[in-house]
CSV table of C-alpha atoms and ligand atoms in Angstrom, one decimal:
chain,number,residue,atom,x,y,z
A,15,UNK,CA,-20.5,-18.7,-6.2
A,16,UNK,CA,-17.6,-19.9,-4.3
A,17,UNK,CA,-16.2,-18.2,-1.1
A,18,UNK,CA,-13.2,-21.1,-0.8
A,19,UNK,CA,-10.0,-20.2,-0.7
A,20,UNK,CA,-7.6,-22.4,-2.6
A,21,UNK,CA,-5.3,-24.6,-1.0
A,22,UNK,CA,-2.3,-22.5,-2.2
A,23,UNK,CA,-3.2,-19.3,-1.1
A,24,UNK,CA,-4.9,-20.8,2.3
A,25,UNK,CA,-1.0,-22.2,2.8
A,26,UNK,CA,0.9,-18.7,1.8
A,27,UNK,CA,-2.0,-16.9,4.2
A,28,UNK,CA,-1.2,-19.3,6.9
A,29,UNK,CA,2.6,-19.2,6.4
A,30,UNK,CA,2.7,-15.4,6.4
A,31,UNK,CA,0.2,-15.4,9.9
A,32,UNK,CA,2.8,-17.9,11.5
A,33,UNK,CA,5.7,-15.5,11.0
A,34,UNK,CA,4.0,-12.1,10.8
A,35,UNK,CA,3.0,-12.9,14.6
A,36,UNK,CA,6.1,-15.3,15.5
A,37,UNK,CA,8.3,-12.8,14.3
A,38,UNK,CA,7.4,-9.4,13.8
A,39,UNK,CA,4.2,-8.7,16.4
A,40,UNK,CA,6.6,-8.7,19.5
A,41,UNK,CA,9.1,-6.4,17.8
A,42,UNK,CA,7.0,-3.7,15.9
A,43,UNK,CA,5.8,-1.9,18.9
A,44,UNK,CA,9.3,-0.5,19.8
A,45,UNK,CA,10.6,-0.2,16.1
A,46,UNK,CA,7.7,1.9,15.9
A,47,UNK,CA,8.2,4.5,18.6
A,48,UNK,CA,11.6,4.3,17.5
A,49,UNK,CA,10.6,5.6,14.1
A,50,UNK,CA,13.4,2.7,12.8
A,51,UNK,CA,13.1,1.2,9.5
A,52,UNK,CA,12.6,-2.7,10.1
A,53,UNK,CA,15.1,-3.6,7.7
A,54,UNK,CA,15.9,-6.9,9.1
A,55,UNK,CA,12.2,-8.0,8.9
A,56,UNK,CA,12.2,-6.6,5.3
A,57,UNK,CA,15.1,-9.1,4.5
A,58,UNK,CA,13.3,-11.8,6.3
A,59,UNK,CA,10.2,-11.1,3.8
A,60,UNK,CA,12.1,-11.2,0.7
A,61,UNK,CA,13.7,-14.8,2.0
A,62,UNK,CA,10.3,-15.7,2.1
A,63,UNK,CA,9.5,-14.6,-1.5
A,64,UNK,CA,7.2,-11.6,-0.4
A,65,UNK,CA,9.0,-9.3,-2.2
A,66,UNK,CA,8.8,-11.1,-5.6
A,67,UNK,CA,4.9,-11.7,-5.6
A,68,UNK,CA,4.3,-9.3,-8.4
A,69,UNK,CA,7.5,-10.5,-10.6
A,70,UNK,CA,7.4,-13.8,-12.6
A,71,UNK,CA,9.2,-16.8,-11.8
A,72,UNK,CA,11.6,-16.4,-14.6
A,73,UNK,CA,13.0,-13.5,-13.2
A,74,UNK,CA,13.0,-15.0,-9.5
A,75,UNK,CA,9.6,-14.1,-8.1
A,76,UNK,CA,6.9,-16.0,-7.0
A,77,UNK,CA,4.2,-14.6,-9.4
A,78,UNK,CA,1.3,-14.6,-6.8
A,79,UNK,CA,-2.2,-14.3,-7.8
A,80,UNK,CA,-3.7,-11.0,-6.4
A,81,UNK,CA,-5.5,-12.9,-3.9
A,82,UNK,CA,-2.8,-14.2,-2.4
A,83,UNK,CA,-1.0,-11.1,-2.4
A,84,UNK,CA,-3.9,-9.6,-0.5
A,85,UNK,CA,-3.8,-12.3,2.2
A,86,UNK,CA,-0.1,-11.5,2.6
A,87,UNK,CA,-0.7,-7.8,3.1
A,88,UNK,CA,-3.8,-8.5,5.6
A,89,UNK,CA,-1.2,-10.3,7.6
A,90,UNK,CA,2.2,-8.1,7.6
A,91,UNK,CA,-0.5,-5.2,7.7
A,92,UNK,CA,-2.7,-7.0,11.2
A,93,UNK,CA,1.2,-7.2,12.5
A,94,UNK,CA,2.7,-4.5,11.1
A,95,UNK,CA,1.0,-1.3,8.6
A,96,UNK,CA,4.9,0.2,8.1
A,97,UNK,CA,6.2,-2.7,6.7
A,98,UNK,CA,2.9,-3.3,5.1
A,99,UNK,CA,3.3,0.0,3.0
A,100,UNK,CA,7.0,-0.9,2.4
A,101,UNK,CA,6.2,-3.8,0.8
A,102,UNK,CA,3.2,-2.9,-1.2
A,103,UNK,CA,4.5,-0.1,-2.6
A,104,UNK,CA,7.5,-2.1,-4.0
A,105,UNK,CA,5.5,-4.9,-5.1
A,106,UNK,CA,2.2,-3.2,-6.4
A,107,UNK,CA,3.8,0.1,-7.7
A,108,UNK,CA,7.5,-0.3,-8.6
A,109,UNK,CA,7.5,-4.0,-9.6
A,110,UNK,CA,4.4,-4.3,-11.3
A,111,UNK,CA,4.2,-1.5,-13.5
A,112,UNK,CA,7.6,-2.9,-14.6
A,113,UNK,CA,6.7,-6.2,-15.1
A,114,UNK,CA,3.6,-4.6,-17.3
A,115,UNK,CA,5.2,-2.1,-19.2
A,116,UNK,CA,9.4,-3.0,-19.0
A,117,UNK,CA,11.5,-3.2,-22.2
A,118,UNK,CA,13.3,-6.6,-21.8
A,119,UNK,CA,16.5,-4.7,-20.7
A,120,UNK,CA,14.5,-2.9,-17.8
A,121,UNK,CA,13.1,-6.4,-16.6
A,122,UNK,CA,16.7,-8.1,-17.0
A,123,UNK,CA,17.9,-5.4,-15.0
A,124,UNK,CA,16.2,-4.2,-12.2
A,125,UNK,CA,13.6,-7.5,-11.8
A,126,UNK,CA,15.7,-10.1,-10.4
A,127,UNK,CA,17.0,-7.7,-7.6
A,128,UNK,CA,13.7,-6.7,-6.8
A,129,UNK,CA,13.1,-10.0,-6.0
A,130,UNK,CA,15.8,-10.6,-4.0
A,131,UNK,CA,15.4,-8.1,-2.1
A,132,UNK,CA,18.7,-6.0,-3.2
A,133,UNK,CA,16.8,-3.5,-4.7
A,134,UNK,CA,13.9,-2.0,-3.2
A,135,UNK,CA,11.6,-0.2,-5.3
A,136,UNK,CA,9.1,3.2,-4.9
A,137,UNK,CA,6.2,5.1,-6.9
A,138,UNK,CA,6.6,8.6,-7.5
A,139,UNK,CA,3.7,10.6,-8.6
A,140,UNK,CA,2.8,13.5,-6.2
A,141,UNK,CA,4.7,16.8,-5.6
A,142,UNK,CA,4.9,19.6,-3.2
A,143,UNK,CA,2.0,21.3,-5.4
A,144,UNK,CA,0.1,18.3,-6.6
A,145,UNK,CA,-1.3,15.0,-5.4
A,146,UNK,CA,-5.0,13.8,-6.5
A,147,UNK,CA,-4.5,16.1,-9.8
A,148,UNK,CA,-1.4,14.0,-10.8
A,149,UNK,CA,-1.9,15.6,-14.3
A,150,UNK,CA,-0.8,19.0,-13.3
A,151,UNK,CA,2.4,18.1,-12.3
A,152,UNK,CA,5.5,20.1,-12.8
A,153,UNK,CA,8.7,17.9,-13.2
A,154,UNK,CA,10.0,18.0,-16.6
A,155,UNK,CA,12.0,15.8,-18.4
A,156,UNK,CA,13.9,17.2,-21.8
A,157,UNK,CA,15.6,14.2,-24.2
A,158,UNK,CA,19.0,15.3,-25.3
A,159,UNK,CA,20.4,12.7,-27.7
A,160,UNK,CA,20.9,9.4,-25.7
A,161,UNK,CA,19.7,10.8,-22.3
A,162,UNK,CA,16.8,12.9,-20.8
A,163,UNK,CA,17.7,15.6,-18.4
A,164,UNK,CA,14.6,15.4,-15.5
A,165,UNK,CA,13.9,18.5,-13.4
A,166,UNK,CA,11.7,18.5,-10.6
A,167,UNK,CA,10.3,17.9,-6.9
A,168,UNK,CA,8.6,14.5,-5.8
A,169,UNK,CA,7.2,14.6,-2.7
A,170,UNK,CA,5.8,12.2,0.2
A,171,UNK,CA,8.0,9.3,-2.1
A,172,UNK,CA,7.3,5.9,-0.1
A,173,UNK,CA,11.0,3.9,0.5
A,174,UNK,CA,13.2,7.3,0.0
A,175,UNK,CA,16.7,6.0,0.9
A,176,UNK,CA,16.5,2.8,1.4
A,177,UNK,CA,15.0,2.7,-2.7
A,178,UNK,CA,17.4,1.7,-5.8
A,179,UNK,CA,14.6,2.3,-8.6
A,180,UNK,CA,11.7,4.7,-9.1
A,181,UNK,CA,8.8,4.0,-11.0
A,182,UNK,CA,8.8,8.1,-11.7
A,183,UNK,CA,6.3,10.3,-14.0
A,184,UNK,CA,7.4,13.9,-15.6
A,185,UNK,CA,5.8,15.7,-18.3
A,186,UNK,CA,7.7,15.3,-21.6
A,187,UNK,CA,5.3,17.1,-24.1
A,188,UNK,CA,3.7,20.6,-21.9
A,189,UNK,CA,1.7,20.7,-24.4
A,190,UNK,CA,-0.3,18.0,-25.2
A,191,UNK,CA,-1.5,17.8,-21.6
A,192,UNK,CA,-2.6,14.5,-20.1
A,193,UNK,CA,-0.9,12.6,-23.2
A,194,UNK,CA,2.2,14.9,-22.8
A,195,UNK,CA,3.3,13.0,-19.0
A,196,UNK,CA,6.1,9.9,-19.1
A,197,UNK,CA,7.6,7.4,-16.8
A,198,UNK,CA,11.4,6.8,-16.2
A,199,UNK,CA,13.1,4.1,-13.9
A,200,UNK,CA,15.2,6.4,-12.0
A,201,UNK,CA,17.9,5.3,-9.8
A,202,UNK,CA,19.5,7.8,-6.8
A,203,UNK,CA,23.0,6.8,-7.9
A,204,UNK,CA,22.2,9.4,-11.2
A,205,UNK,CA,23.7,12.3,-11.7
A,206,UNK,CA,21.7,15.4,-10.3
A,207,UNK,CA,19.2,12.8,-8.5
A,208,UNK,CA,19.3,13.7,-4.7
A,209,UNK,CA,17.0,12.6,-1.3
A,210,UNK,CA,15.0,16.2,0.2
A,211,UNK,CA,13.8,15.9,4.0
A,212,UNK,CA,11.9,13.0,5.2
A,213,UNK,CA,8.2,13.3,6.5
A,214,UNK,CA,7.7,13.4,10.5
A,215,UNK,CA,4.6,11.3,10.1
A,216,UNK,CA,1.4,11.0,12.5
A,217,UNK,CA,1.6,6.6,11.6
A,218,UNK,CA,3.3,4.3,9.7
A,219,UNK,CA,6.1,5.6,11.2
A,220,UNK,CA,8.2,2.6,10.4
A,221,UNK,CA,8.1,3.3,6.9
A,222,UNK,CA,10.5,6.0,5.5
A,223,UNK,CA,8.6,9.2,3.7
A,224,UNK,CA,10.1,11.6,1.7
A,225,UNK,CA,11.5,13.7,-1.2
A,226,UNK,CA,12.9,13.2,-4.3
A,227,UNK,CA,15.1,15.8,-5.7
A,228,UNK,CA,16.2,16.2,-9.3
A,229,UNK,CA,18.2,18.9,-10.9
A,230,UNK,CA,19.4,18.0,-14.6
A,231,UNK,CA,19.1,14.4,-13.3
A,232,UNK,CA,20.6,12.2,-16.1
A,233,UNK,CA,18.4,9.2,-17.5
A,234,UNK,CA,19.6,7.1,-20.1
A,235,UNK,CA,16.8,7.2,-22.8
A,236,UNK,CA,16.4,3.4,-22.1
A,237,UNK,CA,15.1,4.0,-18.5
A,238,UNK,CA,12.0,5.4,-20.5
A,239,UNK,CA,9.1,3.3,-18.8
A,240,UNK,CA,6.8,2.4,-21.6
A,241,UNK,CA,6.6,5.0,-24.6
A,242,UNK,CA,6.9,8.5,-24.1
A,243,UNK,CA,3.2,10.0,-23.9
A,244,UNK,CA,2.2,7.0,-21.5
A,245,UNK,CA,2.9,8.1,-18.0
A,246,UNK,CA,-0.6,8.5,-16.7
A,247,UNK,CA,-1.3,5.1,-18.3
A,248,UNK,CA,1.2,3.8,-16.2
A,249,UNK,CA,0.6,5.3,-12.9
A,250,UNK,CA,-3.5,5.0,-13.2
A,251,UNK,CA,-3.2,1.3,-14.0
A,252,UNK,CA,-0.7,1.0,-11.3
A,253,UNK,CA,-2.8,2.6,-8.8
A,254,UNK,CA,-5.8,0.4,-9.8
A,255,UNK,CA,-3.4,-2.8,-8.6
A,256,UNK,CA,-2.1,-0.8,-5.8
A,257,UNK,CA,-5.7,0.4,-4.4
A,258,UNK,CA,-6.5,-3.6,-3.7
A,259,UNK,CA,-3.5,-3.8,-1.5
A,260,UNK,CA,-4.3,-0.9,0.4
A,261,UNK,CA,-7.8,-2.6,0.9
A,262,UNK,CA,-5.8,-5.5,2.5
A,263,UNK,CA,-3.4,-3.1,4.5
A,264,UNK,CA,-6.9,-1.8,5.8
A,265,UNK,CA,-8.7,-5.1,7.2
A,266,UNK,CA,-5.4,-6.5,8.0
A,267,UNK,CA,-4.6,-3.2,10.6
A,268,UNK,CA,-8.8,-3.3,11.6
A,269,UNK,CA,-8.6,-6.9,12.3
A,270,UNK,CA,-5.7,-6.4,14.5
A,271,UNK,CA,-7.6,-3.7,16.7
A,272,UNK,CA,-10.8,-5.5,16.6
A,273,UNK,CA,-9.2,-8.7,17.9
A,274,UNK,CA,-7.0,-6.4,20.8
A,275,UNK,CA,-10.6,-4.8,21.6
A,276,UNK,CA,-12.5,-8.2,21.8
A,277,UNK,CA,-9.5,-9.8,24.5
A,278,UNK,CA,-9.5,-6.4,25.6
A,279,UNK,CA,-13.4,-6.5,26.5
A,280,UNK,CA,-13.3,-9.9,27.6
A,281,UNK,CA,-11.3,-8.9,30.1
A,282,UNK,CA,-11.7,-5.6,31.9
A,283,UNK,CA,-14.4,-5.4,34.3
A,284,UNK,CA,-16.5,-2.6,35.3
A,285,UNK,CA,-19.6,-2.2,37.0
A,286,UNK,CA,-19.3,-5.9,38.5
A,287,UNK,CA,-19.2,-7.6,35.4
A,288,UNK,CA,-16.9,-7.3,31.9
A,289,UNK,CA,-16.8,-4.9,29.0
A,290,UNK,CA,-17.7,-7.9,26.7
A,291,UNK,CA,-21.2,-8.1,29.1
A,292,UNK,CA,-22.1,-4.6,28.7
A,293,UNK,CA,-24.8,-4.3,25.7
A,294,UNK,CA,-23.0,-1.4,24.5
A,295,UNK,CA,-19.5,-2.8,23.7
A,296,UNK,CA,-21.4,-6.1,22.3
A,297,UNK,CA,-23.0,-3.6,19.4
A,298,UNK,CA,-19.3,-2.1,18.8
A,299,UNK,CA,-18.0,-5.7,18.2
A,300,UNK,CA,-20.7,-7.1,16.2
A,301,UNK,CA,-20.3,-3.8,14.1
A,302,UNK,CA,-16.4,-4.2,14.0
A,303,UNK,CA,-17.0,-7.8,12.9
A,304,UNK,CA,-19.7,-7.4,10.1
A,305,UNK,CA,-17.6,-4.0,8.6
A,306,UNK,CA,-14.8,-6.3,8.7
A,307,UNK,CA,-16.1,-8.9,7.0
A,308,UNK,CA,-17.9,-6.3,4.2
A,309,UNK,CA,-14.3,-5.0,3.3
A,310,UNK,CA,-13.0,-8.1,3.1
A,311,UNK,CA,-15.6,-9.4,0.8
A,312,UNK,CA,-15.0,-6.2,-1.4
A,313,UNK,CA,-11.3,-6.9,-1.5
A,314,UNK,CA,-11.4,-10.3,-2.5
A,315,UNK,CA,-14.0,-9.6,-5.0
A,316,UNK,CA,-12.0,-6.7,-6.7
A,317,UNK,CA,-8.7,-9.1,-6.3
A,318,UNK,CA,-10.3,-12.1,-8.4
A,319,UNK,CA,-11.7,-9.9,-11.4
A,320,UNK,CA,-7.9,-8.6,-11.2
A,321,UNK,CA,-7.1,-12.2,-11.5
A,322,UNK,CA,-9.3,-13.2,-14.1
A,323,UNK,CA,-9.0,-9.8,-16.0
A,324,UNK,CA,-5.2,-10.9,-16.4
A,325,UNK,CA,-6.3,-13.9,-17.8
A,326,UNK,CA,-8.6,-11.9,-20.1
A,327,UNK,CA,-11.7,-13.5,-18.4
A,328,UNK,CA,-12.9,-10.0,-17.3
A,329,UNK,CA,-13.6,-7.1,-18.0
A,330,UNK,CA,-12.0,-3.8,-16.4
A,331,UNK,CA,-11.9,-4.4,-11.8
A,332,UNK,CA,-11.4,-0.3,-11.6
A,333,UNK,CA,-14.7,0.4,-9.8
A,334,UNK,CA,-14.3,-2.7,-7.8
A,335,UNK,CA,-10.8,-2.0,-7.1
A,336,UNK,CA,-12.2,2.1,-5.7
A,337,UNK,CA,-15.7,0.3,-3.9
A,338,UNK,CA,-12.8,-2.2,-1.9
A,339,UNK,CA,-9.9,0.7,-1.4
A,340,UNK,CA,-12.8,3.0,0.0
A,341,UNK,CA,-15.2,0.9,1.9
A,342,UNK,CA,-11.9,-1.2,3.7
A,343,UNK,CA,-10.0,2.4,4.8
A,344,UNK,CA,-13.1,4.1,6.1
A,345,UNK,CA,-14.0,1.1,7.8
A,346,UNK,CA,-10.6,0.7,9.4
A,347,UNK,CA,-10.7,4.2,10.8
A,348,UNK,CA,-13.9,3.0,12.5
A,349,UNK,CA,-12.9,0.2,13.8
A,350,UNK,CA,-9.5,1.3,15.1
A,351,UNK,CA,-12.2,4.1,16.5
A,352,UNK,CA,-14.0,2.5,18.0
A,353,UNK,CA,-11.0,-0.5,19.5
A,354,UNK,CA,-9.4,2.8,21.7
A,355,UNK,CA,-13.1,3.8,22.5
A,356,UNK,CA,-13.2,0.2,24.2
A,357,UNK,CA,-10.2,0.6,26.2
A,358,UNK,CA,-11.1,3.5,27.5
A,359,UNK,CA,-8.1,5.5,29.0
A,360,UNK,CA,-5.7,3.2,28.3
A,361,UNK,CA,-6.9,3.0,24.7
A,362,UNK,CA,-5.1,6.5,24.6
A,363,UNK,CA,-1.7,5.1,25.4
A,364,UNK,CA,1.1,4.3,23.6
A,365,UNK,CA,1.6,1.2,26.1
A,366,UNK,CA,-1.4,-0.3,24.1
A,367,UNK,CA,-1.4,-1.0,20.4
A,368,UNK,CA,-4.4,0.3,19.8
A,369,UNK,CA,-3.3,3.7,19.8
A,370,UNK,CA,-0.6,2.5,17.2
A,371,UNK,CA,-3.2,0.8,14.8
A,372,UNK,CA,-5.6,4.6,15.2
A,373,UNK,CA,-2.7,6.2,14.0
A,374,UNK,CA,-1.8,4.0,11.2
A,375,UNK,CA,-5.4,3.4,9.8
A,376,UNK,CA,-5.8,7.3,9.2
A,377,UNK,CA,-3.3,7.6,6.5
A,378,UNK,CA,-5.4,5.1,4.2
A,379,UNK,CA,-8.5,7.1,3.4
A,380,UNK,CA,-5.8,9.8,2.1
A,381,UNK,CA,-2.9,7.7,-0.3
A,382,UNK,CA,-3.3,5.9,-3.2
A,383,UNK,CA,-6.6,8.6,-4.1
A,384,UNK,CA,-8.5,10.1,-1.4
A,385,UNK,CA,-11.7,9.2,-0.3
A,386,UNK,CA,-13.3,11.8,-2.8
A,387,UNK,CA,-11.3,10.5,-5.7
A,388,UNK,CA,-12.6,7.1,-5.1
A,389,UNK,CA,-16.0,8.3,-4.9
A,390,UNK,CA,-15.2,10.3,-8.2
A,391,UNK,CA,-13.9,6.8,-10.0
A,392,UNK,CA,-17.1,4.8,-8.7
A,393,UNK,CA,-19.7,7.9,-9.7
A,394,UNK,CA,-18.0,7.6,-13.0
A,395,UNK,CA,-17.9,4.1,-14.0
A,396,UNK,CA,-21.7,4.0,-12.8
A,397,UNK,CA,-22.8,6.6,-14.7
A,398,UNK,CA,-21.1,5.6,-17.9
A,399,UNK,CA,-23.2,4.6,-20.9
B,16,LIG,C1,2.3,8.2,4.2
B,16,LIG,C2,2.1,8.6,2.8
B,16,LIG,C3,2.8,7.9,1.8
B,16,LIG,C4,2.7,8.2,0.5
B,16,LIG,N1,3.4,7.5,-0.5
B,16,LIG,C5,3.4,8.0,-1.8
B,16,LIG,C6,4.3,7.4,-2.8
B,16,LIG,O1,5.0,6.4,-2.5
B,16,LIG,N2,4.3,7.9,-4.0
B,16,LIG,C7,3.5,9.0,-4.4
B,16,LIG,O2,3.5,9.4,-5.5
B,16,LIG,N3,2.7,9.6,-3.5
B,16,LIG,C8,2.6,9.1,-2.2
B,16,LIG,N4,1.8,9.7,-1.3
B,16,LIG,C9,1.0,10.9,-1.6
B,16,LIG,C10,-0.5,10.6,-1.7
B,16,LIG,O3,-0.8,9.7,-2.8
B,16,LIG,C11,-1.2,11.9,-1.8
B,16,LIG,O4,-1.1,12.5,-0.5
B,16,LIG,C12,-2.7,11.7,-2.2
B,16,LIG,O5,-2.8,11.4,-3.5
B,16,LIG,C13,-3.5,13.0,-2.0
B,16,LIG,O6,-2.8,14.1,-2.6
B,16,LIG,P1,-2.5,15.5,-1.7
B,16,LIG,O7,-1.9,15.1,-0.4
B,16,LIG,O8,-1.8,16.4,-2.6
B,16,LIG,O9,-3.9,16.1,-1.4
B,16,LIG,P2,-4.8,17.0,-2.4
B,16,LIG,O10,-4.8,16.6,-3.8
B,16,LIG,O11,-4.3,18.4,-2.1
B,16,LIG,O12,-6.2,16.8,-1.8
B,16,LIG,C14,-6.5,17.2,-0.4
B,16,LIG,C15,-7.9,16.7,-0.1
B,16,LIG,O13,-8.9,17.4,-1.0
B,16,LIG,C16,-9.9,16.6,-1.4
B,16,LIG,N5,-10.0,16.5,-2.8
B,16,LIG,C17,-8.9,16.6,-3.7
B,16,LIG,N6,-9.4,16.5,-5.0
B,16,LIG,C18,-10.7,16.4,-4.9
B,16,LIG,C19,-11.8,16.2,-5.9
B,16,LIG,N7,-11.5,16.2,-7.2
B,16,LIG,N8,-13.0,16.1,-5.4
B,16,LIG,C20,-13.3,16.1,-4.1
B,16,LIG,N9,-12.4,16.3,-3.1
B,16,LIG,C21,-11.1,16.4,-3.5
B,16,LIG,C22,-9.6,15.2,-0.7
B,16,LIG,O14,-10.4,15.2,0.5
B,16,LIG,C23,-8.2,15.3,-0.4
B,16,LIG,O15,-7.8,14.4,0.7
B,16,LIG,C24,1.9,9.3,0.1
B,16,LIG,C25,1.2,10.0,1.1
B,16,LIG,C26,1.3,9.7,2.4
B,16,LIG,C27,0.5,10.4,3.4
């Protein structure tokens, strides 16, 4: 067993670190209470390549390994969740499932942009009336000759406005039930396609939230995603990638409170002596540190049977993918816990950043499957025969 790091990806970690704290750290604290978009920062990140890590080099990407990927996201994450999310979401969920299942037309079209950076891509899956049972959806999409007509509500869509494709799943066949769901690359410019109000979020308020609208919305029959029949294929498999990188959003925003709480500790002086001396606030750091560590361990692990299940080395990384995306967000809402715990008072204002990273850590028990679904996934694969 081998716990190295390759020289590559310790160079794309290190390179990400230099600019996530060079270049976004100072800024993100204002942007955030400003609830602004950090466009310029997004722009930076696709000059970098960051937003072609999922998308092969023929098309303009970089074609990162997942483990690389999840160094990048533990770093824009430690700096930044909003922008973390942002770019997850368009690499993980709208690029990848393209790259996976794209005619050649869809990956001539939409990939090299993606890359760039001139298009940013979303995921949508969950509606006003559904989320963790994605199969009871009620969007609809009828084909009519060349076209299919798409009716429906997405909800809580990731990269509303500022998106120019959308990895998005509508039943086609009612009745053939989990079989009878399809995914379209759906673009706002489309007739009868139109953005619904925006979430006023607790975190990640950087990153835009929102719903999709679409009334007769008009997709050429080549936006199809895959056959028809295979939208739940396409969205599980996608949310298998997408659950690793929230595992790396998770110990990239715990690491960032843990290391504000240690400097914080270190510091502030009560009783005649510092936090970091009381016995008490030594247990919550060693705890911090060792959860950390366990998440990050799990993520790794689930990001190199990814890797090697590309390469057909492996079998399926689902359960490891559910044992990192649980473990890392329930720890992260510990740590970031326990980080405004050790700054007291102050711990509880929006002066410090741990209040920020509290915020921000809570949404990732919740997306990409709950808690419980995760739970569900694991239970399942363990009790298979
Ligand atoms: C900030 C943010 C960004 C998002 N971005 C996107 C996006 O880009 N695209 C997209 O499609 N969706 C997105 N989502 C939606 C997200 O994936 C859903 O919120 C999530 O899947 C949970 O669905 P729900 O909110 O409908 O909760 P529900 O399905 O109503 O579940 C509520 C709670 O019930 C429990 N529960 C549900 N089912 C079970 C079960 N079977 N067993 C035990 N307990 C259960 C869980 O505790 C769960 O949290 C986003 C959400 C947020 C908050």
């Amino acid at each position: 067993m081998d716990f190295r790091l390759s020289e590559e990806q310790l160079m794309v970690r290190d390179m990400v670190r230099e600019f996530a704290q060079r270049e976004m750290a100072p800024v993100v604290p204002a942007l955030e209470r400003r609830g602004e978009y950090p466009a310029g920062i997004v722009k930076r990140l696709a000059e970098l390549g960051l937003l072609g890590m999922t998308i092969p080099e023929t098309y303009g990407g970089t074609a990162f390994d997942t483990v690389s990927i999840c160094l990048v996201m533990e770093e824009i994450a430690r700096a930044c969740a909003s922008t973390a999310v942002t770019v997850s979401v368009h690499n993980s969920a709208s690029a990848a499932p393209i790259v996976k299942f794209g005619s050649a037309i869809q990956k001539q079209r939409y990939l090299a942009a993606m890359a760039r950076g001139d298009i940013i891509g979303g995921f949508a899956l969950t509606e006003p009336g559904c989320g963790s049972d994605a199969a009871s959806m009620a969007a609809r999409a009828v084909r009519q000759k060349d076209k299919y007509l798409l009716n429906g509500t997405k909800s809580w869509i990731t990269n509303v406005h500022i998106g120019g494709v959308y990895v998005l799943m509508a039943v086609t066949d009612p009745g053939a039930g989990r079989r009878g769901i399809s995914a379209f690359l759906v673009e706002p410019s489309m007739p009868g396609f139109s953005f619904g109000k925006d979430e006023d979020k607790m975190g990640l308020r950087s990153s835009v939230t929102g719903m999709i609208n679409l009334t007769d919305c008009e997709v050429p029959a080549e936006n199809l995603l895959g056959e028809e029949g295979m939208g739940l294929r396409v969205a599980f498999s996608t949310l298998d990638g997408g659950r690793i990188g929230i595992a790396a959003q998770s110990v990239g925003i715990a690491q960032a409170a843990f290391e504000e709480a240690r400097r914080y500790a270190l510091s502030r002086r009560a009783f005649g002596q510092t936090l970091a001396s009381l016995q008490a606030v030594r247990f919550m750091l060693a705890d911090m540190a060792m959860e950390l560590d366990a998440a990050r361990l799990l993520m790794l692990r689930a990001a190199s049977l990814k890797d090697r299940a590309v390469k057909g080395a492996s079998r399926d990384f689902s359960r490891e993918a559910s044992m990192a995306k649980l473990y890392a967000s329930e720890m992260s809402n510990r740590v970031a816990y326990k980080a405004v715990q050790i700054h007291g008072g102050y711990g509880y204002s929006k002066e410090y950043n741990v209040e920020r990273y509290y915020r921000d850590s809570r949404v990732t028990t919740i997306y990409e499957g709950a808690s419980e679904i995760q739970r569900l996934i694991i239970a399942r694969k363990l009790l298979a025969s």
